[in-house]
Coordinates of C-alpha atoms in Angstrom, one line a residue:
M1 CA 115.4 94.5 69.4
N2 CA 118.0 95.5 66.8
T3 CA 121.1 93.2 67.4
S4 CA 123.3 95.3 65.0
I5 CA 123.9 97.8 67.8
F6 CA 126.0 95.4 69.9
Q7 CA 129.8 95.3 69.8
F8 CA 130.8 91.8 70.7
F9 CA 134.0 91.1 72.6
E10 CA 135.9 88.2 71.0
G11 CA 138.4 87.7 73.8
T12 CA 142.1 87.6 73.9
D13 CA 142.5 84.0 72.5
S14 CA 141.7 85.1 69.0
E15 CA 144.2 88.0 69.3
S16 CA 147.1 86.1 70.8
T17 CA 147.0 83.2 68.5
A18 CA 147.0 85.4 65.5
V19 CA 150.6 86.5 66.2
A20 CA 153.7 84.4 65.8
K21 CA 155.6 84.9 69.0
I22 CA 157.7 83.0 71.4
T23 CA 157.7 83.7 75.2
V24 CA 160.6 82.7 77.4
R25 CA 159.4 81.9 80.9
R26 CA 161.6 82.2 83.9
G27 CA 164.3 79.6 83.8
G28 CA 164.0 78.9 80.0
I29 CA 160.7 77.3 79.2
L30 CA 159.7 78.4 75.8
V31 CA 156.0 79.0 74.8
L32 CA 155.2 79.1 71.1
T33 CA 151.9 80.4 69.9
Q34 CA 150.1 78.4 67.3
K35 CA 151.3 80.7 64.5
A36 CA 155.0 80.2 65.6
V37 CA 154.4 76.4 65.6
E38 CA 153.0 76.7 62.1
M39 CA 156.2 78.5 61.0
L40 CA 158.1 75.3 61.9
G41 CA 156.1 73.3 59.3
E42 CA 153.2 70.9 59.1
G43 CA 153.2 68.0 61.5
V44 CA 156.3 69.0 63.6
T45 CA 156.1 67.4 67.0
H46 CA 159.8 67.7 68.1
V47 CA 162.4 70.5 67.8
Q48 CA 166.0 71.1 68.4
V49 CA 167.0 74.3 70.1
G50 CA 170.2 76.2 69.0
Y51 CA 172.0 79.3 70.1
D52 CA 174.2 81.8 68.1
A53 CA 176.4 83.4 70.7
K54 CA 177.5 86.2 68.3
S55 CA 173.9 87.4 67.6
R56 CA 172.4 86.0 70.8
A57 CA 169.7 84.4 68.6
I58 CA 167.7 81.4 69.8
G59 CA 166.7 79.1 67.0
L60 CA 164.3 76.2 66.8
R61 CA 164.0 73.7 63.9
G62 CA 161.8 70.7 63.4
A63 CA 163.3 67.4 64.3
E64 CA 162.4 63.7 64.0
P65 CA 161.5 62.0 67.3
G66 CA 164.6 60.3 68.6
T67 CA 167.0 62.9 67.1
R68 CA 169.8 63.6 69.5
G69 CA 169.0 66.7 71.5
C70 CA 165.4 67.1 70.4
Y71 CA 162.6 68.2 72.6
R72 CA 158.9 67.4 72.2
L73 CA 156.5 70.2 71.6
R74 CA 154.2 69.7 74.6
Q75 CA 150.6 71.0 74.7
Q76 CA 149.9 73.6 77.4
G77 CA 146.6 72.3 78.9
K78 CA 143.8 73.1 76.5
S79 CA 145.7 75.9 74.9
V80 CA 146.9 75.9 71.3
S81 CA 150.3 77.1 72.5
R82 CA 153.2 74.6 72.7
L83 CA 155.9 74.3 75.4
V84 CA 159.6 73.5 74.9
D85 CA 161.8 72.8 77.9
G86 CA 164.8 75.0 77.0
K87 CA 166.2 75.1 80.6
R88 CA 169.2 73.0 79.7
V89 CA 170.0 75.1 76.6
F90 CA 169.7 78.3 78.7
G91 CA 171.8 76.9 81.5
H92 CA 174.5 75.6 79.1
H93 CA 174.9 79.0 77.5
A94 CA 174.5 81.0 80.8
L95 CA 171.4 82.8 79.5
A96 CA 169.4 84.4 82.3
A97 CA 165.7 84.2 82.0
E98 CA 164.7 85.8 85.3
K99 CA 161.1 86.7 84.2
A100 CA 158.8 86.0 81.3
R101 CA 159.3 87.9 78.1
S102 CA 157.7 87.6 74.7
F103 CA 159.4 88.0 71.3
P104 CA 158.1 88.0 67.8
A105 CA 159.0 84.8 66.1
Q106 CA 161.4 85.4 63.2
E107 CA 162.3 83.1 60.3
F108 CA 166.1 82.6 60.1
G109 CA 166.0 80.4 57.0
D110 CA 166.6 76.7 56.4
G111 CA 163.4 75.9 58.5
V112 CA 164.8 77.7 61.6
I113 CA 162.6 80.1 63.5
G114 CA 163.4 81.9 66.7
F115 CA 164.2 85.3 68.3
T116 CA 167.1 87.4 69.4
F117 CA 167.6 87.3 73.1
P118 CA 168.5 90.8 74.6
E119 CA 171.9 91.7 76.1
P120 CA 171.9 91.5 79.9
A121 CA 172.2 95.3 80.0
E122 CA 169.0 95.6 77.9
L123 CA 167.2 93.3 80.3
A124 CA 168.3 95.4 83.3
E125 CA 167.0 98.6 81.6
E126 CA 163.4 97.5 81.6
P127 CA 161.3 99.6 83.9
A128 CA 160.7 98.0 87.3
K129 CA 157.2 97.5 88.6
A130 CA 156.3 99.5 91.6
P131 CA 156.6 97.5 94.8
A132 CA 153.4 96.2 96.2
R133 CA 152.2 98.1 99.3
A134 CA 152.5 96.4 102.6
R135 CA 149.2 95.6 104.2
T136 CA 148.6 96.7 107.7
A137 CA 146.5 94.7 110.1
K138 CA 143.2 96.2 111.0
K139 CA 142.5 96.8 114.7

């Protein structure tokens, strides 16, 4: 049989890890793709999380373990993504992360990467999902 006729599916892992992005989960957990972690620099295991109120940018920079206010980049199961617990930062700055949202990772300079968090009005303008239909009991 001629195997050149097959089109092989390579899965979503190869697609999602090729993009530098940061996802904010509900409550402020940050999920960095492998490419976003690479943007921080080689061997980075801890980060500091900053916020610029004027531009609403969230920034992360590599930090030495033991640095005041640093967070460990935790592995997410067997995934190549890394987690940062940003709940305190989001709470301190009254940033609402009601549902998960992904943002392209940007370089802000001086070893800082991050993303710009939308204005509350922009978050409210997102189209709502259709409500799930109620199930009725079968008789």
